[in-house]
C-alpha positions as a LaTeX table, in Angstrom:
\begin{tabular}{lrrr}
\hline
Residue & $x$ (\AA) & $y$ (\AA) & $z$ (\AA) \\
\hline
Met1 & 0.00 & 0.00 & 0.00 \\
Leu2 & 2.80 & 2.43 & 0.86 \\
Glu3 & 4.63 & 1.51 & $-2.32$ \\
Ala4 & 1.59 & 2.31 & $-4.49$ \\
Arg5 & 1.06 & 5.65 & $-2.78$ \\
Leu6 & 4.70 & 6.67 & $-3.15$ \\
Leu7 & 4.82 & 5.62 & $-6.80$ \\
Ala8 & 1.67 & 7.65 & $-7.43$ \\
Glu9 & 3.54 & 10.69 & $-6.09$ \\
Tyr10 & 6.45 & 9.97 & $-8.49$ \\
Phe11 & 8.95 & 8.73 & $-5.93$ \\
Asp12 & 11.46 & 6.09 & $-6.95$ \\
Val13 & 10.77 & 3.04 & $-4.80$ \\
Met14 & 12.89 & $-0.05$ & $-4.22$ \\
Thr15 & 11.35 & $-2.94$ & $-2.31$ \\
Ala16 & 12.80 & $-5.94$ & $-0.54$ \\
Ala17 & 11.05 & $-9.14$ & 0.49 \\
Asp18 & 13.33 & $-9.80$ & 3.46 \\
Gly19 & 15.85 & $-8.22$ & 5.78 \\
Tyr20 & 18.96 & $-9.44$ & 3.99 \\
Thr21 & 17.77 & $-8.06$ & 0.65 \\
Ser22 & 16.98 & $-4.70$ & 2.22 \\
Leu23 & 20.52 & $-4.45$ & 3.57 \\
Ala24 & 21.95 & $-5.32$ & 0.14 \\
Ile25 & 19.79 & $-2.68$ & $-1.57$ \\
Cys26 & 20.97 & $-0.02$ & 0.88 \\
Glu27 & 24.61 & $-0.97$ & 0.37 \\
Arg28 & 24.42 & $-0.89$ & $-3.45$ \\
Asn29 & 22.16 & 2.13 & $-4.02$ \\
Gln30 & 21.82 & 5.74 & $-2.98$ \\
Val31 & 18.86 & 5.67 & $-0.61$ \\
Asp32 & 17.22 & 8.79 & 0.82 \\
Leu33 & 14.77 & 7.18 & 3.25 \\
Ile34 & 13.98 & 3.68 & 4.48 \\
Leu35 & 10.48 & 2.53 & 5.37 \\
Leu36 & 11.12 & $-0.62$ & 7.36 \\
Asp37 & 8.60 & $-3.15$ & 8.60 \\
Ile38 & 9.50 & $-4.85$ & 11.86 \\
Met39 & 8.03 & $-8.22$ & 10.95 \\
Ile40 & 9.89 & $-9.35$ & 7.82 \\
Pro41 & 11.41 & $-12.70$ & 6.82 \\
Gly42 & 15.06 & $-13.46$ & 7.51 \\
Ile43 & 16.31 & $-10.98$ & 10.05 \\
Asp44 & 13.66 & $-8.74$ & 11.60 \\
Gly45 & 13.40 & $-4.99$ & 11.15 \\
Phe46 & 15.08 & $-4.27$ & 14.47 \\
Glu47 & 18.20 & $-6.15$ & 13.38 \\
Val48 & 18.14 & $-4.53$ & 9.94 \\
Cys49 & 17.98 & $-1.08$ & 11.54 \\
Glu50 & 20.82 & $-1.90$ & 13.95 \\
Arg51 & 23.00 & $-3.09$ & 11.07 \\
Leu52 & 22.17 & $-0.03$ & 8.97 \\
Lys53 & 23.03 & 2.34 & 11.81 \\
Ser54 & 26.29 & 0.51 & 12.57 \\
Ser55 & 27.56 & 0.87 & 8.99 \\
Gln56 & 29.36 & 4.09 & 8.11 \\
Lys57 & 27.88 & 3.92 & 4.60 \\
Thr58 & 24.23 & 3.74 & 5.74 \\
Ala59 & 24.18 & 5.26 & 9.24 \\
His60 & 23.01 & 8.66 & 7.93 \\
Ile61 & 19.88 & 7.31 & 6.18 \\
Pro62 & 16.66 & 8.09 & 8.06 \\
Val63 & 14.67 & 4.97 & 8.97 \\
Val64 & 10.91 & 5.01 & 9.57 \\
Met65 & 9.87 & 1.78 & 11.24 \\
Val66 & 6.39 & 0.54 & 10.38 \\
Thr67 & 4.68 & $-2.11$ & 12.48 \\
Ala68 & 1.42 & $-3.54$ & 13.65 \\
Leu69 & 3.00 & $-4.21$ & 17.06 \\
Asp70 & 1.26 & $-2.28$ & 19.79 \\
Gln71 & 3.42 & $-3.10$ & 22.79 \\
Pro72 & 5.47 & $-0.25$ & 24.29 \\
Ser73 & 8.49 & $-2.58$ & 24.45 \\
Gly74 & 8.48 & $-2.75$ & 20.63 \\
Arg75 & 8.61 & 1.03 & 20.40 \\
Val76 & 11.46 & 1.19 & 22.89 \\
Arg77 & 13.40 & $-1.48$ & 21.00 \\
Gly78 & 12.82 & 0.38 & 17.73 \\
Arg79 & 14.17 & 3.61 & 19.16 \\
Ser80 & 17.26 & 1.92 & 20.55 \\
Ala81 & 17.87 & 0.11 & 17.24 \\
Gly82 & 17.99 & 3.45 & 15.44 \\
Arg83 & 20.66 & 5.01 & 17.63 \\
\hline
\end{tabular}
């Protein structure tokens, strides 16, 4: 749904089906913003975010974490993953 909306607004969108692919896309391409679901196959969104923020090449990219999780602990973990 987000992809369709962004494409309709003429944004270039790259999608990944799992955490490992998302990391590879970010390493190989110039990315301005990452919309990251927490619950994805492979490694979860928290781990993807932690890896992105620990890499000098991708640490500057803003990450917006999207989730259906409603527990406060998930929000806290997401914030700490992005530091």
